[in-house]
Coordinates of C-alpha atoms (C1' of nucleotides) in Angstrom, one line a residue:
Chain A
M1 CA 23.7 -77.7 -42.2
D2 CA 21.2 -75.1 -43.1
T3 CA 22.7 -71.7 -42.4
T4 CA 20.3 -70.2 -44.9
Q5 CA 17.4 -70.8 -42.7
I6 CA 19.2 -69.3 -39.7
L7 CA 20.1 -66.2 -41.7
K8 CA 16.4 -65.8 -42.7
I9 CA 15.2 -66.1 -39.2
Q10 CA 17.8 -63.6 -37.9
T11 CA 16.8 -61.2 -40.6
E12 CA 13.2 -61.6 -39.5
L13 CA 14.1 -61.0 -36.0
A14 CA 15.9 -57.8 -37.0
Q15 CA 13.1 -56.6 -39.2
R16 CA 10.4 -57.3 -36.6
T17 CA 12.4 -55.4 -34.0
L18 CA 12.6 -52.3 -36.2
A19 CA 9.0 -52.5 -37.4
Q20 CA 7.4 -53.2 -34.0
P21 CA 9.4 -51.5 -31.3
A22 CA 6.7 -52.0 -28.7
E23 CA 6.3 -55.7 -29.3
R24 CA 8.3 -58.1 -27.3
H25 CA 9.9 -61.2 -28.9
K26 CA 8.3 -64.5 -27.9
R27 CA 9.4 -68.2 -28.3
L28 CA 13.0 -67.4 -28.8
Y29 CA 14.2 -70.5 -26.7
R30 CA 13.3 -72.8 -29.6
F31 CA 16.1 -71.3 -31.7
V32 CA 18.7 -71.9 -29.0
C33 CA 17.4 -75.6 -28.8
D34 CA 17.6 -76.0 -32.5
E35 CA 20.4 -78.4 -33.7
G36 CA 21.2 -76.2 -36.6
W37 CA 21.7 -73.2 -34.4
L38 CA 23.7 -75.1 -31.9
R39 CA 25.9 -76.6 -34.7
T40 CA 26.6 -73.2 -36.1
G41 CA 27.4 -72.0 -32.6
L42 CA 29.7 -74.8 -32.1
E43 CA 31.5 -74.2 -35.4
T44 CA 32.1 -70.6 -34.6
V45 CA 33.4 -71.5 -31.1
L46 CA 35.7 -74.1 -32.7
A47 CA 36.9 -71.6 -35.3
N48 CA 38.4 -69.5 -32.6
K49 CA 41.8 -70.3 -31.4
G50 CA 40.5 -70.3 -27.9
S51 CA 38.9 -73.7 -28.8
S52 CA 42.2 -75.4 -27.9
T53 CA 41.9 -74.3 -24.3
S54 CA 39.5 -76.1 -22.2
G55 CA 37.0 -75.2 -19.5
L56 CA 36.6 -77.2 -16.3
D57 CA 35.7 -80.4 -18.1
G58 CA 39.0 -80.5 -19.9
V59 CA 37.4 -80.8 -23.3
T60 CA 39.3 -79.1 -26.1
K61 CA 38.8 -79.0 -29.9
G62 CA 41.3 -81.7 -30.3
R63 CA 39.7 -83.9 -27.7
L64 CA 36.3 -83.4 -29.2
D65 CA 37.5 -84.4 -32.6
T66 CA 39.1 -87.7 -31.6
N67 CA 35.6 -89.0 -32.1
P68 CA 34.5 -88.4 -35.7
D69 CA 31.0 -88.0 -34.3
G70 CA 32.1 -85.8 -31.4
R71 CA 30.6 -82.6 -32.8
S72 CA 27.3 -84.1 -33.7
N73 CA 27.0 -86.0 -30.4
L74 CA 27.7 -82.7 -28.5
V75 CA 25.0 -80.9 -30.4
H76 CA 22.5 -83.8 -29.9
Q77 CA 23.3 -83.9 -26.3
L78 CA 22.9 -80.1 -25.8
H79 CA 19.7 -80.2 -27.8
A80 CA 18.2 -82.9 -25.7
E81 CA 19.2 -81.2 -22.4
L82 CA 17.9 -77.8 -23.5
V83 CA 14.6 -79.2 -24.6
A84 CA 14.2 -81.3 -21.4
G85 CA 15.2 -78.3 -19.3
T86 CA 18.1 -80.2 -17.7
Y87 CA 20.9 -78.1 -19.2
H88 CA 23.0 -76.5 -16.5
P89 CA 26.2 -74.6 -17.4
Q90 CA 29.3 -75.6 -15.5
P91 CA 31.3 -73.2 -13.4
V92 CA 33.9 -71.2 -15.3
K93 CA 37.7 -71.4 -14.7
R94 CA 39.0 -68.2 -13.2
V95 CA 42.2 -67.0 -14.8
Y96 CA 43.8 -63.6 -14.5
I97 CA 45.6 -62.1 -17.4
P98 CA 47.5 -58.8 -17.3
K99 CA 45.9 -55.8 -18.9
A100 CA 47.7 -53.1 -20.9
N101 CA 47.7 -50.8 -18.0
G102 CA 49.4 -53.3 -15.7
K103 CA 46.4 -54.4 -13.8
L104 CA 44.9 -57.9 -13.8
R105 CA 41.8 -58.8 -15.8
P106 CA 39.7 -61.7 -14.4
L107 CA 38.5 -64.1 -17.0
G108 CA 35.9 -66.8 -16.8
I109 CA 36.7 -69.7 -19.1
A110 CA 33.6 -71.7 -19.9
T111 CA 33.6 -75.2 -21.2
L112 CA 33.2 -75.6 -25.0
R113 CA 29.7 -77.0 -24.6
D114 CA 28.7 -74.0 -22.6
R115 CA 30.4 -71.7 -25.1
T116 CA 28.3 -73.3 -27.8
V117 CA 25.0 -72.5 -26.0
Q118 CA 26.3 -69.0 -25.4
A119 CA 27.1 -68.6 -29.1
A120 CA 23.5 -69.8 -29.9
V121 CA 22.1 -67.2 -27.5
K122 CA 24.2 -64.5 -29.1
M123 CA 22.9 -65.6 -32.6
V124 CA 19.4 -64.7 -31.2
L125 CA 20.3 -61.5 -29.3
E126 CA 22.5 -59.9 -31.9
P127 CA 20.0 -59.5 -34.7
I128 CA 17.4 -58.2 -32.3
Y129 CA 19.6 -55.6 -30.6
E130 CA 21.4 -54.5 -33.7
S131 CA 18.0 -53.1 -34.5
V132 CA 17.8 -51.5 -31.0
F133 CA 21.2 -50.0 -30.5
L134 CA 21.8 -46.3 -31.3
P135 CA 24.4 -44.9 -33.7
C136 CA 26.5 -43.7 -30.8
S137 CA 27.4 -47.2 -29.6
W138 CA 30.5 -48.6 -31.4
G139 CA 32.0 -51.2 -29.2
F140 CA 31.7 -55.0 -29.8
R141 CA 29.3 -54.6 -32.7
P142 CA 29.6 -56.2 -36.1
L143 CA 30.9 -54.1 -39.0
R144 CA 31.9 -51.4 -36.5
S145 CA 35.5 -50.7 -35.4
T146 CA 37.4 -48.3 -33.2
H147 CA 38.2 -46.4 -36.3
H148 CA 34.5 -45.9 -37.0
A149 CA 34.0 -44.5 -33.6
L150 CA 36.9 -42.1 -34.0
S151 CA 35.8 -41.1 -37.4
A152 CA 32.3 -40.2 -36.1
L153 CA 33.8 -38.2 -33.2
R154 CA 36.3 -36.4 -35.5
R155 CA 33.5 -35.6 -37.9
A156 CA 31.4 -34.1 -35.2
T157 CA 34.0 -32.2 -33.4
S158 CA 35.4 -30.5 -36.5
D159 CA 32.1 -29.1 -37.5
P160 CA 32.6 -25.4 -37.0
R161 CA 28.8 -24.7 -37.0
M162 CA 28.4 -26.8 -33.8
G163 CA 31.3 -25.1 -31.9
F164 CA 32.0 -27.9 -29.5
K165 CA 34.1 -26.6 -26.6
W166 CA 34.2 -29.0 -23.8
I167 CA 35.0 -32.6 -23.6
I168 CA 33.6 -35.0 -20.9
E169 CA 35.7 -38.1 -20.9
G170 CA 34.0 -40.9 -19.1
D171 CA 35.1 -44.2 -17.8
I172 CA 32.7 -46.7 -16.1
A173 CA 34.5 -48.4 -13.3
A174 CA 34.8 -52.3 -13.6
C175 CA 31.7 -52.2 -15.9
F176 CA 31.6 -55.9 -16.9
D177 CA 31.9 -57.0 -13.2
E178 CA 29.3 -54.8 -11.8
I179 CA 26.3 -55.4 -14.1
E180 CA 23.6 -56.6 -11.8
H181 CA 21.8 -59.7 -13.1
R182 CA 18.5 -58.5 -11.9
L183 CA 18.7 -55.2 -13.7
L184 CA 20.0 -56.8 -16.9
R185 CA 17.1 -59.2 -16.9
R186 CA 14.7 -56.3 -16.5
V187 CA 16.4 -54.5 -19.4
L188 CA 16.2 -57.7 -21.6
K189 CA 12.4 -58.0 -20.6
Q190 CA 11.6 -54.8 -22.4
R191 CA 12.2 -56.5 -25.7
I192 CA 12.0 -60.2 -24.9
Q193 CA 8.9 -62.1 -23.5
D194 CA 10.3 -65.6 -23.1
E195 CA 10.9 -66.7 -19.5
T196 CA 12.7 -69.8 -20.5
F197 CA 15.1 -67.9 -22.7
L198 CA 15.7 -65.3 -20.0
D199 CA 16.2 -68.0 -17.4
L200 CA 18.9 -69.5 -19.6
I201 CA 20.7 -66.2 -19.8
T202 CA 20.3 -65.8 -16.0
T203 CA 21.8 -69.2 -15.3
M204 CA 24.6 -68.6 -17.7
L205 CA 25.4 -65.3 -15.9
R206 CA 25.0 -66.9 -12.5
C207 CA 27.1 -70.0 -13.2
G208 CA 29.8 -70.5 -10.6
I209 CA 33.3 -69.2 -10.7
W210 CA 35.8 -71.9 -9.9
E211 CA 39.0 -70.6 -8.1
D212 CA 41.4 -72.5 -6.0
G213 CA 39.0 -75.4 -5.7
R214 CA 36.2 -73.2 -4.4
V215 CA 33.1 -72.2 -6.4
T216 CA 31.4 -68.9 -5.8
Y217 CA 28.1 -67.6 -7.3
P218 CA 28.0 -63.9 -8.1
S219 CA 24.9 -61.9 -8.4
A220 CA 26.6 -59.3 -10.6
G221 CA 28.9 -59.3 -13.6
T222 CA 28.9 -60.8 -17.0
P223 CA 31.9 -63.3 -17.1
Q224 CA 34.6 -61.8 -19.1
G225 CA 35.4 -64.5 -21.7
A226 CA 31.8 -65.5 -22.3
V227 CA 30.7 -65.4 -25.9
C228 CA 27.6 -63.4 -25.3
S229 CA 29.1 -61.0 -22.7
P230 CA 30.0 -58.2 -25.2
V231 CA 26.4 -58.2 -26.5
L232 CA 24.9 -58.4 -23.0
A233 CA 27.1 -55.4 -21.8
N234 CA 25.9 -53.5 -24.8
V235 CA 22.3 -54.3 -24.1
F236 CA 22.8 -53.1 -20.6
L237 CA 24.7 -49.9 -21.5
H238 CA 22.2 -49.1 -24.2
E239 CA 20.1 -47.8 -21.4
F240 CA 22.7 -45.2 -20.9
D241 CA 22.5 -44.2 -24.7
A242 CA 18.7 -44.3 -24.5
W243 CA 18.7 -42.0 -21.5
Y244 CA 21.1 -39.7 -23.2
L245 CA 18.9 -39.6 -26.2
R246 CA 15.7 -38.6 -24.3
T247 CA 17.3 -36.2 -21.9
Y248 CA 19.8 -34.3 -24.0
R249 CA 19.0 -35.0 -27.7
V250 CA 15.2 -35.3 -28.3
R251 CA 13.0 -34.9 -25.3
P252 CA 9.7 -36.7 -25.6
E253 CA 7.8 -33.5 -25.7
W254 CA 9.9 -32.3 -28.7
A255 CA 9.0 -35.4 -30.8
H256 CA 6.8 -33.3 -33.0
L257 CA 9.4 -30.6 -33.7
A258 CA 11.2 -30.2 -36.9
P259 CA 14.9 -31.0 -36.8
S260 CA 15.9 -27.4 -37.2
S261 CA 14.1 -26.3 -34.1
L262 CA 15.5 -29.0 -32.1
Q263 CA 18.9 -27.4 -31.9
Y264 CA 17.3 -24.1 -30.7
R265 CA 15.3 -26.0 -28.1
R266 CA 18.4 -27.8 -26.8
K267 CA 20.2 -24.4 -26.6
T268 CA 17.5 -22.7 -24.6
E269 CA 16.3 -25.6 -22.4
I270 CA 19.5 -27.7 -21.9
G271 CA 22.1 -25.0 -22.7
G272 CA 23.7 -26.6 -25.7
T273 CA 24.1 -29.8 -27.6
L274 CA 25.7 -32.8 -26.1
M275 CA 27.1 -35.5 -28.5
L276 CA 27.9 -38.9 -27.1
T277 CA 30.3 -41.5 -28.5
R278 CA 30.5 -44.8 -26.6
Y279 CA 32.8 -47.7 -27.1
A280 CA 31.7 -50.4 -24.6
D281 CA 32.4 -48.8 -21.2
D282 CA 34.6 -46.1 -22.6
W283 CA 32.8 -42.9 -23.6
V284 CA 33.3 -39.3 -24.7
A285 CA 30.7 -36.6 -24.8
V286 CA 31.4 -33.3 -26.6
W287 CA 29.5 -30.2 -25.4
N288 CA 29.0 -26.7 -26.9
G289 CA 27.5 -25.0 -23.8
S290 CA 29.2 -23.5 -20.8
R291 CA 31.8 -25.1 -18.6
S292 CA 29.7 -24.9 -15.4
R293 CA 26.9 -26.7 -17.4
A294 CA 29.3 -29.3 -18.4
E295 CA 30.1 -30.0 -14.8
E296 CA 26.4 -30.4 -14.1
I297 CA 25.9 -32.8 -17.0
K298 CA 28.8 -34.9 -15.7
A299 CA 27.0 -35.0 -12.3
E300 CA 23.7 -35.9 -14.0
I301 CA 25.4 -38.8 -15.9
K302 CA 27.0 -40.0 -12.7
T303 CA 23.7 -40.1 -10.8
F304 CA 21.9 -41.8 -13.7
L305 CA 24.5 -44.5 -13.9
A306 CA 24.5 -44.9 -10.1
D307 CA 20.8 -44.8 -9.6
E308 CA 19.4 -46.6 -12.6
L309 CA 22.2 -48.9 -13.6
H310 CA 24.0 -49.2 -10.3
L311 CA 27.3 -48.4 -12.1
R312 CA 30.1 -46.2 -10.8
L313 CA 31.9 -43.5 -12.8
S314 CA 35.5 -43.7 -11.9
E315 CA 36.1 -40.2 -10.5
E316 CA 39.8 -39.9 -11.4
K317 CA 39.4 -41.0 -15.0
T318 CA 36.3 -38.9 -15.7
L319 CA 37.6 -35.4 -16.7
I320 CA 36.3 -32.3 -18.3
T321 CA 38.8 -30.7 -20.6
H322 CA 38.7 -27.9 -23.2
I323 CA 38.7 -29.1 -26.8
D324 CA 41.9 -27.1 -27.5
D325 CA 43.7 -29.3 -25.0
G326 CA 42.8 -32.4 -26.9
F327 CA 41.8 -35.7 -25.3
D328 CA 42.7 -39.4 -25.6
F329 CA 40.2 -42.0 -26.9
L330 CA 40.7 -45.6 -28.1
G331 CA 44.5 -45.2 -28.2
Y332 CA 44.4 -42.0 -30.3
R333 CA 44.8 -38.4 -29.2
M334 CA 42.2 -36.2 -30.7
Q335 CA 43.4 -32.6 -30.9
G336 CA 42.3 -29.4 -32.6
D337 CA 45.0 -27.5 -34.4
K338 CA 45.7 -24.9 -37.1
R339 CA 46.1 -26.6 -40.4
W340 CA 49.6 -26.1 -41.9
S341 CA 48.3 -25.4 -45.4
D342 CA 45.6 -22.8 -45.0
G343 CA 45.6 -21.9 -41.3
Q344 CA 42.2 -23.3 -40.9
W345 CA 41.2 -24.7 -37.5
C346 CA 40.9 -28.5 -37.9
F347 CA 40.6 -31.6 -35.8
F348 CA 43.5 -34.0 -36.0
S349 CA 43.9 -37.6 -34.9
R350 CA 47.3 -38.4 -33.4
V351 CA 48.8 -41.3 -31.5
S352 CA 48.3 -41.1 -27.8
E353 CA 51.4 -40.9 -25.5
R354 CA 50.5 -44.2 -23.9
A355 CA 50.3 -46.0 -27.2
I356 CA 53.7 -44.6 -28.3
R357 CA 55.3 -45.7 -25.0
R358 CA 53.7 -49.1 -25.3
F359 CA 55.0 -49.6 -28.8
R360 CA 58.5 -48.6 -27.8
D361 CA 58.4 -51.0 -24.9
A362 CA 57.2 -53.8 -27.1
V363 CA 60.0 -53.2 -29.6
K364 CA 62.5 -53.2 -26.8
E365 CA 61.0 -56.4 -25.4
I366 CA 61.7 -58.2 -28.7
T367 CA 65.2 -56.9 -29.1
R368 CA 66.3 -57.4 -25.5
Y369 CA 67.1 -61.0 -25.6
T370 CA 69.9 -62.0 -28.0
F371 CA 69.6 -65.7 -27.4
T372 CA 66.5 -65.8 -29.7
D373 CA 67.4 -66.5 -33.3
E374 CA 67.3 -63.5 -35.5
V375 CA 64.6 -64.9 -37.9
A376 CA 62.2 -65.3 -35.0
A377 CA 63.0 -61.9 -33.5
F378 CA 62.7 -60.1 -36.9
T379 CA 59.4 -61.8 -37.8
A380 CA 58.0 -60.8 -34.4
L381 CA 59.2 -57.3 -35.0
A382 CA 57.7 -57.3 -38.5
G383 CA 54.3 -58.5 -37.2
L384 CA 54.4 -55.8 -34.4
I385 CA 55.2 -53.0 -36.8
R386 CA 52.7 -54.0 -39.4
G387 CA 49.9 -54.5 -36.8
W388 CA 50.5 -51.4 -34.8
G389 CA 51.3 -49.3 -37.8
N390 CA 48.1 -50.4 -39.4
Y391 CA 46.0 -49.5 -36.4
Y392 CA 47.5 -46.0 -36.3
A393 CA 47.4 -45.6 -40.1
Y394 CA 44.6 -43.2 -39.4
A395 CA 46.7 -40.8 -37.3
A396 CA 48.1 -37.7 -39.0
E397 CA 51.6 -38.4 -37.9
S398 CA 54.1 -38.8 -40.7
R399 CA 56.9 -37.2 -38.6
L400 CA 56.2 -39.5 -35.6
M401 CA 56.4 -42.6 -37.9
D402 CA 59.8 -41.4 -39.2
S403 CA 61.2 -40.9 -35.7
L404 CA 59.9 -44.3 -34.5
D405 CA 61.5 -45.8 -37.6
G406 CA 64.8 -44.2 -36.4
F407 CA 64.2 -45.7 -32.9
I408 CA 63.4 -49.2 -34.4
Y409 CA 66.5 -49.0 -36.6
R410 CA 68.7 -48.2 -33.6
E411 CA 67.1 -51.1 -31.6
I412 CA 67.7 -53.6 -34.4
W413 CA 71.3 -52.4 -34.8
S414 CA 72.0 -52.7 -31.1
Y415 CA 70.5 -56.2 -31.1
C416 CA 72.6 -57.2 -34.0
R417 CA 75.8 -55.8 -32.3
R418 CA 75.0 -57.6 -29.0
K419 CA 74.3 -60.8 -30.8
Q420 CA 77.6 -60.8 -32.6
R421 CA 79.8 -59.4 -29.9
T422 CA 83.0 -61.0 -31.3
L423 CA 82.6 -59.3 -34.6
G424 CA 83.4 -55.7 -35.6
A425 CA 80.7 -53.2 -36.7
K426 CA 81.5 -53.6 -40.3
A427 CA 81.2 -57.4 -40.2
V428 CA 77.9 -57.2 -38.3
Y429 CA 76.6 -54.7 -40.9
R430 CA 77.6 -57.0 -43.8
M431 CA 76.0 -60.0 -42.0
Y432 CA 72.6 -58.4 -41.4
T433 CA 72.3 -56.2 -44.4
L434 CA 70.1 -57.7 -47.1
P435 CA 71.7 -58.1 -50.6
P436 CA 70.7 -55.2 -52.8
H437 CA 68.3 -57.2 -55.0
L438 CA 66.3 -58.3 -52.0
R439 CA 65.9 -54.8 -50.5
E440 CA 62.5 -53.2 -50.9
V441 CA 61.1 -49.7 -50.5
G442 CA 59.2 -49.4 -47.2
Y443 CA 61.5 -51.9 -45.5
F444 CA 64.7 -51.6 -43.5
H445 CA 67.8 -52.8 -45.2
L446 CA 68.7 -54.7 -42.1
G447 CA 67.2 -58.2 -42.1
A448 CA 68.0 -61.9 -42.1
M449 CA 68.1 -64.6 -44.6
M450 CA 66.2 -67.8 -44.1
G451 CA 67.5 -69.9 -46.9
E452 CA 66.6 -68.1 -50.1
Q453 CA 63.8 -66.1 -48.5
A454 CA 64.6 -62.7 -47.0
V455 CA 63.1 -61.8 -43.6
R456 CA 62.3 -58.1 -44.0
I457 CA 61.2 -55.7 -41.4
P458 CA 58.7 -53.1 -42.6
R459 CA 59.1 -49.4 -41.9
L460 CA 56.2 -47.6 -40.2
S461 CA 56.8 -44.7 -42.7
G462 CA 56.1 -47.2 -45.5
I463 CA 52.5 -47.7 -44.3
P464 CA 50.3 -45.3 -46.3
R465 CA 48.4 -42.7 -44.1
K466 CA 44.6 -43.1 -44.3
A467 CA 42.0 -40.4 -43.9
L468 CA 39.8 -40.8 -40.8
R469 CA 36.6 -40.5 -42.8
L470 CA 34.7 -43.8 -42.7
G471 CA 31.2 -44.3 -43.8
Y472 CA 28.3 -45.4 -41.7
P473 CA 28.0 -49.2 -41.4
P474 CA 24.8 -50.9 -42.6
H475 CA 22.6 -53.0 -40.4
P476 CA 24.6 -56.3 -40.4
Y477 CA 21.4 -58.4 -40.6
L478 CA 19.5 -56.3 -43.1
G479 CA 22.1 -55.0 -45.5
D480 CA 21.8 -51.5 -46.9
I481 CA 18.2 -50.9 -46.3
H482 CA 17.2 -47.8 -44.5
T483 CA 17.0 -48.2 -40.8
D484 CA 15.0 -45.6 -39.0
V485 CA 16.4 -45.9 -35.6
L486 CA 15.7 -42.3 -34.8
P487 CA 12.7 -40.1 -35.1
A488 CA 14.0 -37.7 -37.8
P489 CA 17.0 -36.8 -39.8
G490 CA 18.2 -33.3 -39.2
T491 CA 20.7 -30.5 -39.7
G492 CA 24.1 -29.9 -38.3
D493 CA 25.3 -32.8 -36.1
E494 CA 21.9 -34.3 -36.5
C495 CA 23.2 -35.3 -39.9
W496 CA 25.6 -37.6 -38.1
W497 CA 22.6 -39.5 -36.7
D498 CA 21.0 -39.9 -40.0
Q499 CA 22.6 -43.0 -41.4
H500 CA 21.9 -42.2 -45.0
V501 CA 23.0 -38.6 -45.0
W502 CA 26.5 -39.6 -44.0
A503 CA 28.5 -39.5 -47.1
G504 CA 31.5 -41.5 -46.2
Q505 CA 34.7 -42.4 -48.0
E506 CA 35.9 -45.8 -47.5
G507 CA 38.8 -48.1 -48.6
D508 CA 38.0 -50.3 -51.6
R509 CA 38.2 -53.4 -49.7
I510 CA 35.8 -52.3 -46.9
G511 CA 33.3 -51.3 -49.5
Q512 CA 33.6 -54.6 -51.2
R513 CA 33.1 -56.6 -48.1
R514 CA 30.1 -54.5 -47.2
L515 CA 28.6 -55.5 -50.5
V516 CA 29.1 -59.1 -49.9
T517 CA 27.2 -58.7 -46.6
A518 CA 24.5 -56.7 -48.1
V519 CA 23.9 -59.1 -51.0
R520 CA 24.2 -62.2 -48.8
M521 CA 21.6 -60.8 -46.4
R522 CA 19.3 -60.1 -49.3
T523 CA 18.9 -63.7 -50.4
A524 CA 21.3 -66.2 -48.9
V525 CA 20.4 -68.5 -51.7
C526 CA 22.1 -68.6 -55.0
E527 CA 20.3 -66.3 -57.4
V528 CA 21.3 -68.3 -60.5
C529 CA 20.5 -71.9 -59.6
G530 CA 18.3 -71.1 -56.6
T531 CA 19.2 -74.2 -54.7
Q532 CA 22.7 -73.9 -53.3
L533 CA 24.0 -71.6 -50.6
V534 CA 25.6 -68.4 -51.5
D535 CA 29.3 -68.3 -51.1
E536 CA 30.4 -65.6 -53.6
V537 CA 29.2 -62.4 -55.2
H538 CA 29.4 -61.9 -58.8
H539 CA 29.9 -58.5 -60.3
D540 CA 28.7 -57.4 -63.7
P541 CA 30.7 -55.4 -64.8
P542 CA 33.6 -57.0 -62.8
W543 CA 34.8 -55.4 -59.7
H544 CA 38.4 -54.7 -60.9
E545 CA 37.0 -52.7 -63.9
T546 CA 34.8 -50.3 -62.3
H547 CA 35.9 -50.3 -58.5
R548 CA 32.3 -49.3 -57.8
H549 CA 29.6 -51.5 -56.4
H550 CA 25.9 -51.5 -56.7
P551 CA 24.1 -54.2 -54.8
Q552 CA 21.5 -54.2 -57.6
Q553 CA 24.1 -55.1 -60.2
A554 CA 25.7 -57.8 -58.1
L555 CA 24.5 -61.4 -57.9
A556 CA 24.7 -63.7 -55.0
V557 CA 25.9 -67.0 -56.4
C558 CA 27.2 -70.3 -55.4
V559 CA 30.8 -71.3 -56.4
A560 CA 29.6 -73.5 -59.3
C561 CA 27.4 -70.8 -60.9
H562 CA 30.1 -68.2 -60.3
R563 CA 32.5 -70.3 -62.3
R564 CA 29.9 -70.8 -65.0
L565 CA 29.3 -67.1 -65.3
H566 CA 33.0 -66.4 -65.7
G567 CA 33.4 -69.2 -68.2
A568 CA 30.5 -67.9 -70.3
K569 CA 32.1 -64.4 -70.5
R570 CA 35.5 -65.5 -71.8
Chain B
dT1 C1' 37.7 -63.3 -57.6
dA2 C1' 36.1 -66.4 -53.4
dG3 C1' 37.1 -69.9 -49.5
dA4 C1' 40.5 -72.4 -45.7
dG5 C1' 44.6 -71.7 -42.3
dG6 C1' 48.0 -68.5 -39.7
dT7 C1' 50.4 -63.9 -37.7
dG8 C1' 49.9 -59.0 -35.7
dG9 C1' 47.2 -54.6 -33.7
dA10 C1' 42.9 -51.8 -31.0
dC11 C1' 39.3 -52.1 -27.2
Chain C
rU1 C1' 46.2 -67.0 -21.5
rU2 C1' 40.0 -66.5 -22.7
rU3 C1' 35.8 -64.0 -25.2
rG4 C1' 33.7 -60.6 -28.8
rU5 C1' 34.0 -57.1 -32.7
rC6 C1' 37.0 -54.7 -36.2
rC7 C1' 41.4 -53.8 -39.1
rA8 C1' 45.7 -55.2 -41.7
rC9 C1' 49.1 -58.7 -43.4
rC10 C1' 51.0 -63.7 -44.8
rU11 C1' 50.4 -68.7 -46.7
rC12 C1' 47.5 -72.3 -49.1
rU13 C1' 43.3 -74.0 -52.4
rA14 C1' 40.3 -73.3 -56.8

DNA sequence: TAGAGGTGGAC
RNA sequence: UUUGUCCACCUCUA
């Protein structure tokens, strides 16, 4: 399968979108029909663990692979149907899953064949819209994480020159379910001129929902669970970003102004600077003007969303707070405080109350049942601690981690005591304490033995704290080349918008993986033999010697050539 | 060092 | 009991 060709086309789509913003893409449908694209889409769908659950036709990955030609047959069939125009997505299976806040989330589970087509559609949409989206959009996008969003927000709010005072926390009610298909199509039309392709998206959106034997056809909502739903939601909500950009950041009539006078203009004509950070339907805007003006802005946002996008702002969840009171975003609590060392005012990232409560509940849930065997319970606990602790490694909360470790220890101990009711405390302690030579720093000394192997439970305090200072991600389809999404780089918080001014500090591994992406996007064909596909990146000097990377010094090579290069050196 | 599989977390 | 992105970890292969 020729993924090289696909990557090349995706890069072209991205480049063309950047170079010709006014031009609309034509003849996109042929890519979705292409057997190579469909095959790649199928492989990504099958790589997900969701491929073992079926849609309405009952086909799973296992069922598909009972026939050695199952995958090829499916791709052939989809190709034929798409070309003939007879392809119709089947209704999705309605399933409700509990959300973190206790409410239910409706999912629409499509069949594997429909997911394959959706994946192919996403492969077309993503390169185009990665060139369109603004830097304030962080949700559901490649190379961007919640931590990137928090980092950007922290960076802006802790800039004393900007003097941000007010926080408008926003939440768009039932966002995914209320996106109107007609409006979404109109938005897509701004960049895409291919009725067949748009029709395909519309039929995908309008495919029926099967529930209790009845099928309904909605006129709004992107089915949660569809491969391309996240990118479609972003395409739709980009209109919000774009409106924000032209009404609060750079008004069209200011386009000729130097960046330094922009801030002055904003101050006199708008009343201050508003900085938006959006993660899917969850957003935060920081404002350095007056409180009453903040109220007006909130109302303006509300009317824009209602009038232009037909979306509601949930009134009880949309609050205006002072920056000193802090605010919750993406599971973190952002709060300004005096720094302990020098008394300087500084912005800190902490763990939100809700996240702490949820973690404690999860620990209790694992240790509640004593009929589970201790190896299973301890491995589950280890996974929870590692995963949760890792997500909150960017919180400045050493004290909290210590106290949670104490809580976890008490829970484990009470679990052990309850499990061995007949034994005394000393006997239980002996039973669940790892032998000294198997204890490790950063782990509890309580644990279990599975044969020779010790099942250890990591301590939250053993996970190193990380600085919330992440660099700006590159364009995923263009690598590290300069992407002029915005009119001009500027001063103050404008720097934040300029992707190249942002001097970020990242973990080694992140930087390394970025390099792989950048180099891969550059060629996608082995730079040594020129024939085979790139699978590896060769460093000269080696990565472990310098720990620095320069895309110019790295070679994209295939496995065989990589081995040859290493062999020649030794 | 790179791939494949799996586990956990955030939204 | 699903989708997408991201992060971390573990195992295996060379």
